[in-house]
Coordinates of N, CA and C in Angstrom, one line a residue:
P187 N 22.8 3.7 2.3 CA 23.6 3.3 3.1 C 24.8 4.1 2.8
D188 N 25.0 4.1 1.5 CA 26.4 4.5 1.5 C 26.0 6.3 1.8
A189 N 25.0 6.9 1.7 CA 25.1 8.2 2.3 C 25.5 8.3 3.7
E190 N 24.4 7.4 4.3 CA 24.8 7.4 5.7 C 26.1 6.9 6.4
A191 N 26.6 6.4 5.5 CA 28.1 6.1 6.2 C 29.3 7.3 5.9
L192 N 28.8 7.7 4.2 CA 29.4 9.2 4.3 C 29.3 10.5 5.4
L193 N 27.9 10.2 5.6 CA 27.4 11.3 7.2 C 28.4 10.8 8.3
D194 N 28.5 9.5 8.2 CA 29.2 9.2 9.7 C 30.4 9.6 9.3
A195 N 31.3 9.6 8.2 CA 32.6 10.0 8.4 C 32.6 11.4 8.5
A196 N 31.9 11.9 8.1 CA 32.2 13.7 8.0 C 32.0 14.2 9.4
V197 N 31.1 13.4 10.1 CA 31.2 13.7 11.4 C 32.1 13.4 12.2
Q198 N 32.7 12.3 12.2 CA 34.1 11.3 12.8 C 35.1 13.0 12.3
L199 N 35.3 13.5 11.1 CA 36.2 14.2 10.3 C 35.9 15.7 11.2
T200 N 34.8 16.1 11.4 CA 34.6 17.3 11.5 C 34.4 17.3 13.8
G201 N 33.9 16.2 14.0 CA 33.7 16.2 15.2 C 32.2 16.7 15.6
E202 N 31.7 17.6 14.6 CA 30.2 18.6 14.8 C 29.4 17.6 14.3
P203 N 28.4 16.7 15.2 CA 27.4 15.9 14.3 C 26.2 17.2 13.8
A204 N 26.1 18.4 15.1 CA 25.1 19.3 14.6 C 24.8 20.3 13.5
Q205 N 26.4 19.8 12.9 CA 26.2 20.7 11.2 C 25.6 19.6 10.5
F206 N 25.9 18.2 10.7 CA 25.0 17.0 9.8 C 23.8 17.1 9.9
Q207 N 23.1 17.5 11.3 CA 21.8 17.0 11.3 C 20.8 17.2 10.6
S208 N 20.9 18.0 9.8 CA 20.0 18.7 8.4 C 20.0 17.3 7.8
V209 N 21.2 17.4 7.4 CA 21.5 16.5 5.9 C 20.7 15.4 6.5
R210 N 21.0 14.9 7.8 CA 20.5 13.4 8.1 C 19.2 13.3 8.3
D211 N 18.4 14.0 8.4 CA 17.1 14.5 8.8 C 16.2 14.4 7.3
D212 N 17.2 14.5 6.3 CA 16.4 14.8 5.0 C 16.9 13.8 4.5
L213 N 17.5 13.1 5.0 CA 17.9 11.4 4.4 C 17.0 10.5 4.9
E214 N 16.6 10.6 6.0 CA 15.6 9.8 6.7 C 14.3 10.3 6.0
Q215 N 14.0 11.4 5.8 CA 12.7 11.7 5.0 C 12.6 10.9 3.7
A216 N 14.1 10.9 2.8 CA 13.9 10.3 1.7 C 13.8 8.9 1.3
Y217 N 14.3 8.4 3.0 CA 14.3 6.6 3.0 C 12.9 6.4 3.2
I218 N 11.9 7.2 4.1 CA 10.3 7.1 4.3 C 9.9 7.3 2.9
A219 N 10.0 8.7 2.4 CA 9.1 8.7 1.4 C 9.8 7.7 0.3
A220 N 10.7 7.2 -0.2 CA 10.6 5.9 -1.0 C 10.4 4.8 -0.9
E221 N 10.4 4.1 0.7 CA 9.8 3.0 1.4 C 7.9 3.2 1.4
S222 N 7.4 4.2 1.2 CA 5.5 4.3 1.1 C 5.8 4.3 0.0
E223 N 6.1 4.5 -1.2 CA 5.7 4.5 -2.5 C 6.0 3.2 -3.3
R224 N 6.8 1.9 -2.4 CA 7.1 1.0 -2.9 C 5.7 0.5 -2.4
I225 N 5.0 -0.7 -3.3 CA 3.9 -0.9 -3.4 C 4.1 -2.7 -2.9
L226 N 3.1 -2.7 -1.7 CA 3.3 -4.4 -1.0 C 2.3 -5.0 -1.4
T227 N 2.4 -6.4 -1.4 CA 1.2 -6.9 -1.6 C 0.4 -7.4 -0.7
L228 N -0.7 -8.1 -0.2 CA -1.4 -8.3 0.4 C -0.7 -9.2 1.6
T229 N 0.4 -10.2 1.1 CA 1.3 -11.2 2.3 C 1.9 -10.6 2.9
E230 N 2.1 -9.2 2.2 CA 3.3 -8.3 3.1 C 2.6 -7.6 4.4
L231 N 1.7 -7.2 4.4 CA 0.6 -6.4 5.1 C 0.3 -7.3 6.5
N232 N -0.1 -6.7 7.1 CA -1.1 -7.4 8.3 C -2.5 -7.2 8.4
A233 N -3.4 -7.8 7.9 CA -4.9 -7.5 7.6 C -5.3 -7.3 8.9
L234 N -6.1 -6.6 9.4 CA -7.0 -6.7 10.7 C -8.3 -6.9 10.0
T235 N -8.6 -6.5 9.3 CA -10.3 -6.9 8.4 C -10.0 -6.9 7.2
A236 N -10.6 -7.8 6.6 CA -10.5 -8.2 5.3 C -12.0 -8.3 4.9
V237 N -12.7 -7.6 4.4 CA -14.0 -7.7 4.0 C -14.4 -8.4 2.7
P238 N -15.0 -9.3 2.2 CA -14.8 -10.0 0.8 C -15.8 -9.2 0.2
A239 N -15.8 -9.3 -1.0 CA -16.3 -8.3 -2.0 C -17.5 -8.9 -2.6
R240 N -18.6 -8.1 -2.4 CA -19.9 -8.4 -2.8 C -20.1 -9.1 -4.3
Y241 N -20.6 -9.8 -4.9 CA -20.5 -10.5 -6.0 C -21.6 -9.3 -6.7
P242 N -21.5 -8.9 -8.0 CA -22.9 -8.1 -8.1 C -23.5 -8.9 -8.7
R243 N -24.9 -8.6 -8.6 CA -26.2 -9.4 -8.8 C -26.2 -9.5 -10.6
R244 N -26.5 -8.4 -11.4 CA -26.0 -8.3 -13.0 C -24.9 -9.5 -13.6
A245 N -23.5 -9.6 -12.7 CA -22.7 -10.4 -13.3 C -22.7 -11.9 -12.8
E246 N -23.5 -11.9 -11.4 CA -24.4 -13.4 -11.4 C -25.0 -13.6 -12.0
E247 N -26.0 -13.1 -12.5 CA -26.9 -13.7 -13.4 C -26.7 -13.9 -15.0
K248 N -25.7 -13.3 -15.0 CA -24.8 -13.7 -16.3 C -24.1 -14.5 -16.5
G249 N -23.6 -15.2 -15.1 CA -22.2 -15.9 -14.8 C -21.5 -15.6 -15.3
L250 N -21.1 -14.4 -15.3 CA -19.3 -13.6 -15.1 C -18.7 -14.1 -14.1
S251 N -17.5 -14.3 -14.4 CA -16.5 -14.2 -13.4 C -15.5 -13.6 -13.9
G252 N -14.3 -13.1 -13.0 CA -13.4 -12.2 -13.4 C -12.8 -11.8 -12.4
W253 N -11.6 -10.4 -12.5 CA -10.7 -10.1 -11.1 C -10.8 -8.7 -11.5
V254 N -9.9 -8.2 -10.2 CA -10.4 -6.9 -10.2 C -8.3 -6.9 -9.6
D255 N -7.6 -5.8 -10.4 CA -6.3 -5.2 -9.5 C -6.5 -4.1 -9.1
V256 N -6.3 -3.7 -7.8 CA -6.8 -2.5 -7.2 C -5.0 -2.2 -6.9
H257 N -4.9 -0.9 -6.6 CA -4.0 -0.5 -5.8 C -4.5 0.8 -4.9
F258 N -3.6 0.6 -3.5 CA -4.4 1.9 -2.5 C -3.2 2.1 -1.6
T259 N -3.5 3.1 -0.8 CA -2.6 3.3 0.2 C -3.5 2.5 1.9
V260 N -2.6 2.4 2.5 CA -2.4 2.2 3.9 C -2.4 3.7 4.7
T261 N -3.3 3.8 5.2 CA -2.9 5.2 6.2 C -2.1 5.1 7.3
P262 N -1.8 5.8 8.0 CA -0.9 5.6 9.3 C -1.5 5.2 10.4
S263 N -3.3 5.1 10.2 CA -4.1 4.8 11.3 C -4.8 3.5 10.7
G264 N -4.2 2.8 9.7 CA -4.4 1.0 9.1 C -5.7 1.0 8.0
E265 N -6.1 2.3 7.9 CA -7.5 2.6 6.7 C -6.7 2.1 5.3
T266 N -7.4 2.1 4.3 CA -7.5 2.5 3.1 C -7.8 3.8 2.5
A267 N -7.1 4.0 1.5 CA -7.2 5.1 0.7 C -6.9 5.1 -0.7
N268 N -6.8 6.5 -1.2 CA -6.4 6.4 -2.6 C -6.8 5.3 -3.4
I269 N -7.9 4.4 -3.4 CA -8.2 3.8 -3.9 C -8.1 3.5 -5.4
A270 N -7.9 2.6 -6.1 CA -7.8 2.9 -7.9 C -7.9 1.5 -8.4
V271 N -8.3 1.2 -9.6 CA -8.4 -0.1 -10.1 C -7.4 0.2 -11.4
N272 N -6.5 -0.8 -11.1 CA -5.4 -1.1 -11.8 C -5.4 -1.5 -13.1
A273 N -6.3 -2.7 -13.2 CA -6.8 -3.8 -14.0 C -7.9 -4.5 -13.8
A274 N -8.5 -4.9 -14.6 CA -10.0 -5.6 -14.6 C -10.2 -7.0 -15.4
E275 N -10.4 -7.8 -15.6 CA -10.9 -9.1 -16.4 C -12.5 -9.1 -16.1
P276 N -13.3 -8.9 -16.5 CA -13.7 -8.6 -17.8 C -13.7 -6.4 -16.9
E277 N -13.2 -5.7 -18.4 CA -13.4 -4.3 -17.6 C -14.9 -4.0 -17.1
S278 N -14.3 -3.1 -16.3 CA -15.8 -2.2 -15.4 C -17.0 -3.2 -14.7
I279 N -16.8 -4.6 -15.0 CA -18.2 -5.3 -14.1 C -18.1 -5.6 -12.5
F280 N -17.0 -5.6 -12.3 CA -16.5 -5.7 -10.8 C -15.9 -4.9 -10.3
D281 N -15.3 -3.8 -10.8 CA -14.8 -2.4 -10.2 C -15.5 -1.9 -9.1
R282 N -16.4 -1.5 -9.2 CA -17.2 -1.2 -7.8 C -17.3 -1.7 -6.7
A283 N -17.5 -3.3 -6.5 CA -17.5 -4.1 -5.9 C -16.3 -4.3 -5.2
A284 N -15.4 -4.1 -6.0 CA -13.9 -4.3 -5.6 C -13.5 -3.0 -4.8
I285 N -13.7 -1.7 -4.8 CA -13.4 -0.9 -4.5 C -14.3 -0.7 -3.0
N286 N -15.6 -1.0 -3.3 CA -16.4 -0.9 -1.8 C -15.8 -1.7 -0.8
A287 N -15.3 -3.1 -1.2 CA -14.8 -4.2 -0.5 C -13.3 -3.2 0.3
V288 N -12.3 -3.0 -0.9 CA -11.1 -2.5 -0.3 C -11.7 -1.4 0.5
E289 N -12.3 -0.4 0.4 CA -12.6 0.9 1.4 C -13.1 0.5 2.8
Q290 N -13.5 -0.9 3.2 CA -13.8 -1.0 4.3 C -12.6 -2.5 4.8
W291 N -11.6 -2.2 4.5 CA -10.8 -3.3 4.9 C -9.9 -2.3 5.8
L292 N -9.0 -2.9 6.8 CA -8.3 -2.1 7.6 C -7.4 -3.2 8.0
F293 N -6.2 -2.5 8.1 CA -4.7 -3.1 8.2 C -3.8 -2.6 9.8
Q294 N -2.7 -3.7 10.1 CA -2.3 -3.0 11.1 C -1.3 -1.7 10.6
P295 N -1.0 -1.1 11.0 CA -0.2 0.5 10.1 C 1.0 -0.2 10.2
V296 N 1.7 0.5 9.1 CA 2.7 0.0 8.5 C 4.1 1.2 9.2
E297 N 5.3 0.4 9.4 CA 6.2 0.5 10.4 C 7.7 0.7 9.7
Y298 N 8.1 1.6 9.8 CA 9.3 1.9 8.7 C 10.2 2.5 9.9
R299 N 11.7 2.2 9.8 CA 12.7 2.9 10.9 C 12.1 3.7 11.5
G300 N 11.3 3.2 12.7 CA 10.6 3.4 13.8 C 9.8 4.4 14.0
Q301 N 8.9 4.5 12.5 CA 8.0 5.6 12.3 C 6.8 4.4 11.5
V302 N 5.4 5.4 11.9 CA 4.6 4.5 11.3 C 4.1 5.6 9.9
I303 N 4.2 4.7 8.8 CA 3.8 5.3 7.3 C 3.0 5.1 6.7
S304 N 2.6 5.8 5.5 CA 1.6 5.7 4.6 C 1.8 4.7 3.8
Q305 N 1.6 3.8 3.3 CA 2.0 2.1 2.6 C 1.5 2.0 1.3
R306 N 1.6 2.2 0.3 CA 1.2 1.7 -1.3 C 1.2 0.2 -1.3
A307 N 0.2 -0.5 -2.0 CA 0.0 -1.8 -2.0 C -0.9 -1.9 -3.2
T308 N -1.0 -3.0 -3.4 CA -1.5 -3.9 -4.0 C -2.6 -4.9 -4.1
A309 N -3.7 -5.4 -4.7 CA -4.3 -7.0 -4.2 C -5.3 -7.3 -5.8
R310 N -5.0 -8.5 -5.8 CA -6.0 -8.8 -6.8 C -7.7 -9.6 -5.7
L311 N -8.7 -9.0 -6.4 CA -9.6 -9.5 -5.7 C -10.5 -10.5 -7.2
K312 N -10.6 -11.4 -6.7 CA -11.1 -12.9 -7.6 C -12.8 -12.9 -7.8
F313 N -13.4 -12.6 -8.5 CA -14.7 -13.1 -8.8 C -15.3 -14.0 -9.4
E314 N -15.6 -15.5 -8.7 CA -15.8 -16.6 -9.3 C -16.7 -17.4 -8.7
L315 N -17.6 -17.9 -10.0 CA -19.2 -18.0 -9.4 C -18.7 -19.8 -8.6
E316 N -19.5 -20.2 -7.9 CA -19.4 -21.6 -7.3 C -20.5 -22.6 -7.8

């Protein structure tokens, strides 16, 4: 916001907005890049399709429960990409099931400052026997 105020003041002083347009464009791209890298939770996104994870048969047979934290990108089309396991308990047991589920999720595209952007996000998938 301070940078925008300084640009506005410079335009006021010079009376030549075109002279500062490339700086204003760069600033806008910096805002968008920073927002895109901010990690949102599922509650901050609008899920259109949230396919539940399938319980791995071996884990079910052994009576295992656990969770997987995944990070992913919501693309401008609302699909998920760059899915990665951030943490899991127990390790490696539920990872593939979590990734397979997140690959099928679909979100309303994220808008920021009037543009549809890619957005980093995180989710915890819980695996509990009933």
